[in-house]
Coordinates of C-alpha atoms in Angstrom, one line a residue:
M15 CA 96.1 104.2 135.1
T16 CA 95.6 101.9 132.1
A17 CA 93.1 104.3 130.6
I18 CA 95.5 107.3 131.0
L19 CA 98.3 105.3 129.4
L20 CA 96.1 104.2 126.5
C21 CA 95.0 107.7 125.8
L22 CA 98.6 109.1 126.0
A23 CA 99.9 106.3 123.7
A24 CA 97.0 106.9 121.3
Y25 CA 98.0 110.6 121.0
L26 CA 101.7 109.8 120.6
F27 CA 101.1 107.0 118.0
G28 CA 98.5 109.1 116.3
S29 CA 101.0 112.0 116.0
I30 CA 103.6 110.0 114.0
P31 CA 103.5 111.7 110.6
F32 CA 104.1 108.5 108.5
G33 CA 103.6 110.4 105.2
V34 CA 106.3 112.9 106.1
V35 CA 108.7 110.1 107.2
V36 CA 108.1 108.0 104.1
A37 CA 108.6 111.1 101.8
R38 CA 111.7 112.2 103.6
L39 CA 113.2 108.7 103.2
N40 CA 112.6 109.2 99.5
G41 CA 114.2 112.7 99.5
V42 CA 110.9 114.7 99.3
D43 CA 109.5 117.3 101.6
L44 CA 105.9 116.3 101.5
R45 CA 104.7 119.7 102.9
K46 CA 106.2 121.4 99.9
V47 CA 104.6 119.2 97.2
G48 CA 101.1 119.1 95.9
S49 CA 98.5 120.1 98.5
G50 CA 101.2 120.2 101.3
N51 CA 99.1 117.7 103.2
I52 CA 100.8 114.8 105.0
G53 CA 98.3 112.1 104.1
A54 CA 98.1 109.3 101.6
T55 CA 96.5 111.3 98.8
N56 CA 99.4 113.8 98.7
V57 CA 101.9 110.9 99.0
A58 CA 100.3 109.4 95.9
R59 CA 100.9 112.7 94.1
A60 CA 104.5 112.9 95.3
L61 CA 105.7 109.3 95.3
G62 CA 103.1 107.2 93.6
K63 CA 100.4 104.8 94.5
A64 CA 102.5 102.1 96.2
W65 CA 103.9 104.5 98.8
A66 CA 100.4 105.9 99.3
V67 CA 99.1 102.5 100.2
V68 CA 101.9 102.1 102.8
V69 CA 101.1 105.5 104.3
L70 CA 97.3 104.7 104.2
A71 CA 97.9 101.4 106.1
A72 CA 100.2 103.1 108.7
D73 CA 97.9 106.0 109.3
A74 CA 94.9 103.6 109.6
A75 CA 96.9 101.6 112.2
K76 CA 97.2 104.7 114.3
G77 CA 93.4 104.6 114.8
F78 CA 92.9 100.9 114.8
V79 CA 95.5 99.9 117.5
P80 CA 94.3 102.0 120.4
V81 CA 90.6 101.1 119.9
W82 CA 91.3 97.4 119.3
L83 CA 93.6 97.3 122.3
G84 CA 91.2 99.2 124.6
R85 CA 88.4 96.7 123.6
R86 CA 90.8 93.7 124.2
L87 CA 91.6 95.1 127.6
D88 CA 87.9 95.3 128.3
L89 CA 88.1 99.0 129.1
P90 CA 84.9 101.0 129.4
P91 CA 83.5 102.1 126.0
S92 CA 83.9 105.8 127.1
V93 CA 87.7 105.2 127.5
V94 CA 88.0 103.3 124.2
A95 CA 86.0 106.0 122.4
L96 CA 88.2 108.7 123.9
A97 CA 91.4 106.9 122.9
G98 CA 90.0 106.6 119.3
F99 CA 89.2 110.3 119.2
I100 CA 92.6 111.2 120.6
A101 CA 94.3 109.1 118.0
I102 CA 92.5 111.0 115.3
T103 CA 93.3 114.4 116.8
G104 CA 96.9 113.3 117.2
H105 CA 97.1 112.8 113.5
M106 CA 95.5 116.2 112.9
F107 CA 97.5 118.1 115.5
T108 CA 100.7 116.2 115.7
I109 CA 103.3 117.2 118.3
F110 CA 106.0 116.3 115.9
L111 CA 105.0 119.0 113.4
R112 CA 104.2 121.8 115.8
G113 CA 100.5 121.0 115.9
R114 CA 100.1 120.8 112.1
G115 CA 99.0 117.5 110.7
G116 CA 96.7 115.7 108.3
K117 CA 93.0 115.5 107.8
G118 CA 92.3 112.3 109.7
V119 CA 90.7 110.2 107.1
A120 CA 92.9 107.1 107.2
T121 CA 93.2 107.3 111.0
S122 CA 89.4 107.5 111.2
L123 CA 89.2 104.4 108.9
G124 CA 91.4 102.6 111.4
V125 CA 89.1 103.5 114.3
A126 CA 86.1 102.5 112.2
L127 CA 87.7 99.1 111.4
A128 CA 88.2 98.4 115.1
L129 CA 84.6 99.4 115.9
S130 CA 82.8 97.7 113.1
P131 CA 84.7 96.2 110.1
L132 CA 81.4 96.0 108.1
A133 CA 80.6 99.7 108.6
A134 CA 84.2 100.7 107.9
L135 CA 84.3 98.7 104.7
T136 CA 81.0 100.2 103.6
G137 CA 82.4 103.7 104.2
F138 CA 85.6 102.8 102.3
A139 CA 83.6 101.3 99.4
V140 CA 81.7 104.7 99.2
Y141 CA 85.1 106.5 99.1
I142 CA 86.3 104.2 96.3
L143 CA 83.1 104.6 94.3
I144 CA 83.0 108.4 94.5
F145 CA 86.7 108.7 93.8
A146 CA 86.4 106.4 90.8
L147 CA 83.6 108.5 89.4
T148 CA 84.9 111.9 90.2
R149 CA 88.7 111.7 90.9
L150 CA 87.9 113.9 93.9
S151 CA 89.5 112.4 97.0
S152 CA 88.1 115.0 99.4
L153 CA 84.5 114.3 98.2
G154 CA 85.0 110.6 98.6
S155 CA 86.6 111.0 102.0
L156 CA 83.7 113.1 103.3
L157 CA 81.0 110.9 102.0
G158 CA 82.9 107.8 103.2
V159 CA 83.3 109.0 106.9
W160 CA 79.6 110.1 107.0
T161 CA 78.5 106.8 105.5
F162 CA 80.4 105.0 108.3
S163 CA 78.9 107.2 110.9
T164 CA 75.4 106.8 109.6
F165 CA 75.8 103.0 109.4
I166 CA 77.0 102.9 113.0
I167 CA 74.1 105.1 114.2
V168 CA 71.3 103.3 112.3
G169 CA 72.1 99.7 112.6
H170 CA 74.7 98.6 115.2
G171 CA 73.4 99.0 118.7
L172 CA 76.8 99.9 119.9
P173 CA 77.3 101.8 123.2
R174 CA 76.7 105.5 123.1
P175 CA 80.3 106.5 123.4
Y176 CA 81.1 104.7 120.2
L177 CA 78.2 106.5 118.5
A178 CA 79.7 109.8 119.8
L179 CA 83.1 108.8 118.5
A180 CA 81.7 108.0 115.0
I181 CA 79.9 111.4 114.9
G182 CA 82.7 113.4 116.5
G183 CA 85.3 111.8 114.2
A184 CA 83.3 112.5 111.1
A185 CA 82.7 116.1 112.3
L186 CA 86.4 116.6 112.9
V187 CA 87.3 115.3 109.4
T188 CA 84.7 117.6 107.9
L189 CA 86.1 120.6 109.7
R190 CA 89.6 119.7 108.5
H191 CA 88.2 119.6 104.9
R192 CA 86.6 123.1 105.1
E193 CA 88.9 124.5 102.5
N194 CA 88.2 121.5 100.2
I195 CA 84.5 122.0 100.7
A196 CA 84.8 125.6 99.7
R197 CA 86.7 124.6 96.6
L198 CA 84.1 121.8 95.8
L199 CA 81.3 124.4 96.1
R200 CA 83.2 126.7 93.7
G201 CA 84.0 123.8 91.3
E202 CA 87.7 124.4 91.9
E203 CA 88.8 121.3 93.7
K204 CA 91.8 119.5 92.1
R205 CA 91.2 116.0 90.8
T206 CA 93.8 113.4 91.6

């Protein structure tokens, strides 16, 4: 029963569109501004960096809390991994926006922080470096999530469900970035 409640809570919490809420409180419809995405990058375009940091932290918490809580409750790794994956998919396919959500980068960062702070911070550092060099948030995000996943696979000795979560989460984030990837390949991706 605890496992079911955790997964249900992970989806509902993951579904909260913090970017949309923050933008609406500031009189902006985030889905009609910039890229139309509900995440921190578009919030930065619409409202500035300070609000983007708030949304980034809130979206990361959506991934961190279920995984951290599941581990604290000493639930099986398979349940914890499922809760983390559900939190990411909740952000991507939110019930509050009729199944349309974000790309899952910040929520994946939260999951990563709960699994391995060192691996998560390594992935985040890659994002920061790539973004600083290119001003391409999508490229930094993709390289960051795969850096985290690679770091988890190569050097952590975590249970297999956590490895599956790292790979599955990165794969989902990559799929949600398919339009960005196409624009990157054509040299048409917008710089932030």
